[in-house]
Tab-separated table of C-alpha atoms in Angstrom:
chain	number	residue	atom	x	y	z
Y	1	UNK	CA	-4.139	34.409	42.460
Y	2	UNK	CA	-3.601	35.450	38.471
Y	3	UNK	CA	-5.065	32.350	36.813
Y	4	UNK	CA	-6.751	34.037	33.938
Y	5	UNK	CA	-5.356	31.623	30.648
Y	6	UNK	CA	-3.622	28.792	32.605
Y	7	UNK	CA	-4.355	25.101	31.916
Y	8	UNK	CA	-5.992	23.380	34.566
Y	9	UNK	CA	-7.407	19.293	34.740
Y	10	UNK	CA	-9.384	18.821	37.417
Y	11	UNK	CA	-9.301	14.875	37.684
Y	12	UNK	CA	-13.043	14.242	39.315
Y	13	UNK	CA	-14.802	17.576	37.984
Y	14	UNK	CA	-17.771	16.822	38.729
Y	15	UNK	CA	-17.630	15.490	42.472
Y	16	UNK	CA	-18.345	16.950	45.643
Y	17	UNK	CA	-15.014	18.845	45.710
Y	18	UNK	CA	-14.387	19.054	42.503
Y	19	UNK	CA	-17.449	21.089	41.575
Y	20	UNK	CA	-16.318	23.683	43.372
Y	21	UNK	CA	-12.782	23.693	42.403
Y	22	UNK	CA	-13.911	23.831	38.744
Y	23	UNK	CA	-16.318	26.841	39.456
Y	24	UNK	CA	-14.065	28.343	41.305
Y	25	UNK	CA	-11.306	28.384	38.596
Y	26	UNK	CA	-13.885	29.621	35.445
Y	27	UNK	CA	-14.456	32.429	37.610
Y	28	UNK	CA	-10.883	33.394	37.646
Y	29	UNK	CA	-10.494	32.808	33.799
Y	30	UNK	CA	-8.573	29.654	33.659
Y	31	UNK	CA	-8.775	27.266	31.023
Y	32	UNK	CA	-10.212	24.048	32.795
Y	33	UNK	CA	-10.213	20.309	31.271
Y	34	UNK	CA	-12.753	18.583	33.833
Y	35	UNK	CA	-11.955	15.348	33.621
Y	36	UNK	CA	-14.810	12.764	35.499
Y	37	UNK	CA	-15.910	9.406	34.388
Y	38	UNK	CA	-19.438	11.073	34.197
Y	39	UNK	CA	-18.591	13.784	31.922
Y	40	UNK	CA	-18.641	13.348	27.650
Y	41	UNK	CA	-15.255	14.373	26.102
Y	42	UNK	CA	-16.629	17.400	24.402
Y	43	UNK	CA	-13.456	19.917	23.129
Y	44	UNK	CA	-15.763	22.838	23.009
Y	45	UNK	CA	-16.903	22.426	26.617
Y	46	UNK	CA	-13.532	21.045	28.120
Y	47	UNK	CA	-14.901	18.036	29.499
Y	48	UNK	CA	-13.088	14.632	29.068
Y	49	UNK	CA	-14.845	11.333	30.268
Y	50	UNK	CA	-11.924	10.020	32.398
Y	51	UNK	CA	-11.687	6.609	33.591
Y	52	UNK	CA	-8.445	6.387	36.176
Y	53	UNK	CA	-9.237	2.642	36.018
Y	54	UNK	CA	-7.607	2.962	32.639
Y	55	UNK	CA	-3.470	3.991	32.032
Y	56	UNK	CA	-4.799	4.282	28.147
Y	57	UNK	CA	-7.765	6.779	29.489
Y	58	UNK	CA	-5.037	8.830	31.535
Y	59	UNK	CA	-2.826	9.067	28.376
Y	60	UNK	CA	-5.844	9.989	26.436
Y	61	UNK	CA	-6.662	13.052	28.946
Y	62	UNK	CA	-3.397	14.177	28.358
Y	63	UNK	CA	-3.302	14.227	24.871
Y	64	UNK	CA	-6.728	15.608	24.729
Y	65	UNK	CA	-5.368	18.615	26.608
Y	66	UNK	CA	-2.154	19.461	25.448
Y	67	UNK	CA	-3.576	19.088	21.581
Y	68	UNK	CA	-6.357	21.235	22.517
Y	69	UNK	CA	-4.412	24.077	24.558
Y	70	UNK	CA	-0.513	22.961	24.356
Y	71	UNK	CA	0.676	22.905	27.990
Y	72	UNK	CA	-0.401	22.198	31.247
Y	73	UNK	CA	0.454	24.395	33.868
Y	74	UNK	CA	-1.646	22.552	36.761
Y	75	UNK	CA	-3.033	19.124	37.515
Y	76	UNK	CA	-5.232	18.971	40.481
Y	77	UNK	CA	-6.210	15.328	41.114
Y	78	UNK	CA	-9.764	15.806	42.784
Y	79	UNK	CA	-11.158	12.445	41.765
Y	80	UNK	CA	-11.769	9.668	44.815
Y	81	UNK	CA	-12.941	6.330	42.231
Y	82	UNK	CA	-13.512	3.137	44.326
Y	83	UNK	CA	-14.871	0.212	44.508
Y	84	UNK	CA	-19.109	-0.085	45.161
Y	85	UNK	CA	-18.846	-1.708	48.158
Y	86	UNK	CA	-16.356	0.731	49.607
Y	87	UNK	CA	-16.387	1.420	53.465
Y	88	UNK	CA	-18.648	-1.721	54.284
Y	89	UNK	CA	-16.360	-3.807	55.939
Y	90	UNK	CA	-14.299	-3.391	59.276
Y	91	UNK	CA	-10.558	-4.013	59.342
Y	92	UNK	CA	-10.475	-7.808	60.332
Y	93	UNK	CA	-13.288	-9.054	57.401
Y	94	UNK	CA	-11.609	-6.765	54.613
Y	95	UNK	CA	-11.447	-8.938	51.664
Y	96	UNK	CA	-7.929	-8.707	49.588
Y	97	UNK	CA	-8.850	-8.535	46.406
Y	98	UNK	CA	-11.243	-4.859	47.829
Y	99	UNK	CA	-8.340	-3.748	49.419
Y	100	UNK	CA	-6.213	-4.308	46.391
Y	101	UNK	CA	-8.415	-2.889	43.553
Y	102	UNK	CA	-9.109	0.270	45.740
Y	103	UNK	CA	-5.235	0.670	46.512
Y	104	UNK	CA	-5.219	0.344	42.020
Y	105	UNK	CA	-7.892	3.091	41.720
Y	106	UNK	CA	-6.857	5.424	43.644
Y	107	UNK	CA	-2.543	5.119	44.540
Y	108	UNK	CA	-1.399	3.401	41.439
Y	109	UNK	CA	-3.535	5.943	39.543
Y	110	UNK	CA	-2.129	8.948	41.232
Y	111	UNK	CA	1.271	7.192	40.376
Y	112	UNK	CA	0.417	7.295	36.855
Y	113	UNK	CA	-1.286	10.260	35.888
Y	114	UNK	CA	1.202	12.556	37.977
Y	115	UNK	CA	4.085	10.698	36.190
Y	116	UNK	CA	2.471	11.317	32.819
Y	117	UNK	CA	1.573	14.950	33.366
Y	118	UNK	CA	4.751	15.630	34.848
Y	119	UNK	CA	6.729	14.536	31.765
Y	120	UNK	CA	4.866	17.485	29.707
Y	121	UNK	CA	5.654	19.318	32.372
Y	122	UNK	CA	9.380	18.935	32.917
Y	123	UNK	CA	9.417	19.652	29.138
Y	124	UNK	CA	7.973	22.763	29.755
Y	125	UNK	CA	10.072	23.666	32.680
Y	126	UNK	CA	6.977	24.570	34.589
Y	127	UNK	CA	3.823	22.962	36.272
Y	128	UNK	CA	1.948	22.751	39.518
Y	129	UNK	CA	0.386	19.523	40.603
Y	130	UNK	CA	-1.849	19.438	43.340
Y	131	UNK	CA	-2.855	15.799	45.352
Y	132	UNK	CA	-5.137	14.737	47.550
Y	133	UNK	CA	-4.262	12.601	50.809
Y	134	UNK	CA	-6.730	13.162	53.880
Y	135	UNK	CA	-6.456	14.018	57.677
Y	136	UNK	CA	-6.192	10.136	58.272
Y	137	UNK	CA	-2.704	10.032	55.759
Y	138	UNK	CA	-1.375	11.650	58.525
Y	139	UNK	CA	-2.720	10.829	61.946
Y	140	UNK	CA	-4.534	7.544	63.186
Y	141	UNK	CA	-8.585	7.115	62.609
Y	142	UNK	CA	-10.439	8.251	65.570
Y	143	UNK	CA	-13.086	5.084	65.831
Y	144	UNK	CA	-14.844	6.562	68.494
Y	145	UNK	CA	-16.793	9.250	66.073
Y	146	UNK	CA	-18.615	6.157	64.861
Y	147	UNK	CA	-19.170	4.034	67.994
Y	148	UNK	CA	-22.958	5.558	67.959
Y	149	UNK	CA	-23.954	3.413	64.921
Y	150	UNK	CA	-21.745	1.181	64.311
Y	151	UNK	CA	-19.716	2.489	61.633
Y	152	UNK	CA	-16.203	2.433	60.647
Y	153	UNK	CA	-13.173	3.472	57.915
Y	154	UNK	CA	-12.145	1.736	55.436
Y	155	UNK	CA	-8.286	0.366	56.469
Y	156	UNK	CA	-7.265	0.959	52.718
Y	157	UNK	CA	-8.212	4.877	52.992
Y	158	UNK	CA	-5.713	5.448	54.976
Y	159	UNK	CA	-3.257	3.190	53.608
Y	160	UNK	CA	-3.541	4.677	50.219
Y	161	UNK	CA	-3.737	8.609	51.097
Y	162	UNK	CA	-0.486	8.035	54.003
Y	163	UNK	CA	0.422	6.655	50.466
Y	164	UNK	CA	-0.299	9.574	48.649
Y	165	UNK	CA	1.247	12.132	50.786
Y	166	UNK	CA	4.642	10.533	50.468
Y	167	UNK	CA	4.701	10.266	47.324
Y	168	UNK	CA	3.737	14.007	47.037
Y	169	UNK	CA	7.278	14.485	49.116
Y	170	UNK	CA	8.985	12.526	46.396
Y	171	UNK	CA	7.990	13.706	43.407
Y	172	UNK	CA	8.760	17.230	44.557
Y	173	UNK	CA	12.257	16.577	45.310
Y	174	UNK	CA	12.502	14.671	42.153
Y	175	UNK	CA	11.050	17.660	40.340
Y	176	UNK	CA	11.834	20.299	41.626
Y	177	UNK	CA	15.119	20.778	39.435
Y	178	UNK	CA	12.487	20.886	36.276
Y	179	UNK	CA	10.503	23.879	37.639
Y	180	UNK	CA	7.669	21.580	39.129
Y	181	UNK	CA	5.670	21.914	42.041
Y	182	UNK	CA	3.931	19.210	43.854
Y	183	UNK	CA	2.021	19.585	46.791
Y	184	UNK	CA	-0.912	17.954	48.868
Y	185	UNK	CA	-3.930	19.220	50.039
Y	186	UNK	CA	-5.486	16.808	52.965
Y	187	UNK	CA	-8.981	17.856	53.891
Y	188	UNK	CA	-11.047	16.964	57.201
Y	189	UNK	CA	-14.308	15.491	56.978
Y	190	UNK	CA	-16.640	17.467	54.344
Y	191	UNK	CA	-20.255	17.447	54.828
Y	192	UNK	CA	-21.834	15.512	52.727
Y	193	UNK	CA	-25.510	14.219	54.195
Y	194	UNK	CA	-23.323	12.427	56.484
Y	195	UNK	CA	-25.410	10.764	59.345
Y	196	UNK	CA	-26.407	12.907	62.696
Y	197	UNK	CA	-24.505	10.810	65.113
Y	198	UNK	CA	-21.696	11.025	63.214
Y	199	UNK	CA	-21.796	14.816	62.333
Y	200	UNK	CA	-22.491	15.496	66.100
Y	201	UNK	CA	-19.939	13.148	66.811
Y	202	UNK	CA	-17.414	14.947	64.411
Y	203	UNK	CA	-18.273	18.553	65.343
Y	204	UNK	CA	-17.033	17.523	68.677
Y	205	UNK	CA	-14.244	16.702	68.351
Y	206	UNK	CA	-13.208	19.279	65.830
Y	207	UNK	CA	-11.616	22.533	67.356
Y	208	UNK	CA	-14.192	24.657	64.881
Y	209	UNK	CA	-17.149	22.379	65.788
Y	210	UNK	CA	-18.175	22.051	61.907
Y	211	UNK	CA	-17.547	19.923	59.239
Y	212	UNK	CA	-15.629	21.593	56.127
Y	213	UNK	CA	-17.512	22.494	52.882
Y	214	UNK	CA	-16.000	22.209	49.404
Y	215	UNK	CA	-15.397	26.266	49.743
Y	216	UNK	CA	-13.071	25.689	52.549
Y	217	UNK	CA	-10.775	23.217	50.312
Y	218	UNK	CA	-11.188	24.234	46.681
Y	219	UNK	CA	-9.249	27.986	47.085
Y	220	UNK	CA	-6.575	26.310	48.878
Y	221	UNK	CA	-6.227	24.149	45.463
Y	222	UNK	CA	-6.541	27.610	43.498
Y	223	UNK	CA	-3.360	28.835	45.498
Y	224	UNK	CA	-1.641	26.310	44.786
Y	225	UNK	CA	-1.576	26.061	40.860
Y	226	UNK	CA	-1.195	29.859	40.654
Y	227	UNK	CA	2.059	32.093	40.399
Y	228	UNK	CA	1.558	32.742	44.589
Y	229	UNK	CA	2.920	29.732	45.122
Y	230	UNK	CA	5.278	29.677	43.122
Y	231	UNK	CA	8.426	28.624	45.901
Y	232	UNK	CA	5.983	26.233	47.678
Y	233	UNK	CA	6.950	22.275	46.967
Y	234	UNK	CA	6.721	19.347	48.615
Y	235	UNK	CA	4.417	20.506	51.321
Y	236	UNK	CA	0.726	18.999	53.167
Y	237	UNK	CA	-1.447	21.064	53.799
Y	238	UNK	CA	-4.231	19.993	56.190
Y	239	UNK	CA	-7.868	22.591	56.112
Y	240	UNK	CA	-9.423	20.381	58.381
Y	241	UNK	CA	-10.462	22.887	60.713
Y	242	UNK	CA	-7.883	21.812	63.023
Y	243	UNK	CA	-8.550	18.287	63.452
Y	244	UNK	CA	-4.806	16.867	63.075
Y	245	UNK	CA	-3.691	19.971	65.695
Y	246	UNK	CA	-4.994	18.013	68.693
């Protein structure tokens, strides 16, 4: 995996999986934009404060990078913005208005962004872009990892990321005649502090009996934007430890 010059945003930088993925890729030389709502745009550092809220943020991001560096040869889109009450209600008391602002957060800013960066990159005749959809984009919730406590999933998660991996498949048959790659990269749970119940509960059921950790996900992103993949499009890619196998 030669990455030692190449452009890379990371959209969420400077989250759980993110982190890693931006480590990972200054350690094999790439140029990275990290681009989090937390970081200062700073053109020394290649940080840009990134609000997917905002279509006028996205376009700045873009222009920030290709001014800076003058292509983009990968976007990995890293960032998971909702809404501050996310994942407190159950399916049947779901307000509208939270399912619709998270579905504008995080689809309709996927939609954007990867349109955007993929007009630079059809220009260019080259680019990778790398998604995120989630274990529960493609199979159905399993409620009973949360029966302990009382918890639950938010309905919209997997609305949104079944959402997501779709539109991965469409964009890379769309694309593909410009030299761009799109894929999607759809992680199991990742520990995170999680409660014990449901981290016993999860080990369980999953055929490695762990949670994943940011390591397991962010070199599967690394792959992806790099010249090793070059003749891989339009595919999901589950490291979830073998959760969606059973």
């Amino acid at each position: 995996m030669n990455l030692k010059d190449k452009v890379i945003i990371v959209t969420g930088g400077r989250g759980l999986i993110g982190r890693e993925i931006v480590r990972e890729l200054n350690e094999r030389g790439a140029r990275v934009v990290n681009a989090d709502i937390s970081c200062e745009t700073d053109e020394e550092k290649g940080t840009f404060r990134l609000d997917l809220g905002s279509n006028e943020s996205i376009d700045g991001l873009i222009g920030f990078t290709v001014n800076n560096y003058g292509h983009i040869d990968g976007l990995i889109n890293a960032a998971y913005p909702h809404t501050k009450d996310w994942g407190r209600y159950r399916f049947e008391d779901t307000p509208f208005e939270h399912w619709e602002e998270n579905v504008r957060l995080q689809l309709n800013s996927v939609f954007y962004i990867d349109r955007q960066v993929s007009l630079v990159m059809a220009r260019q005749g080259y680019g990778s872009i790398v998604n995120f959809g989630s274990i529960y984009g493609i199979v159905g919730n399993d409620f009973t990892i949360y029966e302990d406590y009382g918890g639950t999933s938010p309905a919209e998660y997997c609305a949104i990321k079944g959402g997501i991996i779709n539109f991965t498949r469409y964009m890379a048959s769309y694309l593909g005649k410009y030299g761009v790659r799109v894929n999607c990269v759809c992680p199991g749970g990742i520990w995170d502090h999680q409660r014990e119940e449901f981290v016993r509960n999860y080990n369980h059921r999953c055929p490695m009996k762990r949670m994943g950790n940011p390591d397991d996900i962010a070199p599967l992103c690394l792959f992806l934007v790099s010249d090793g993949a070059k003749y891989i499009t339009g595919q999901i890619i589950a490291a979830d430890g073998g959760w969606t196998a059973i």
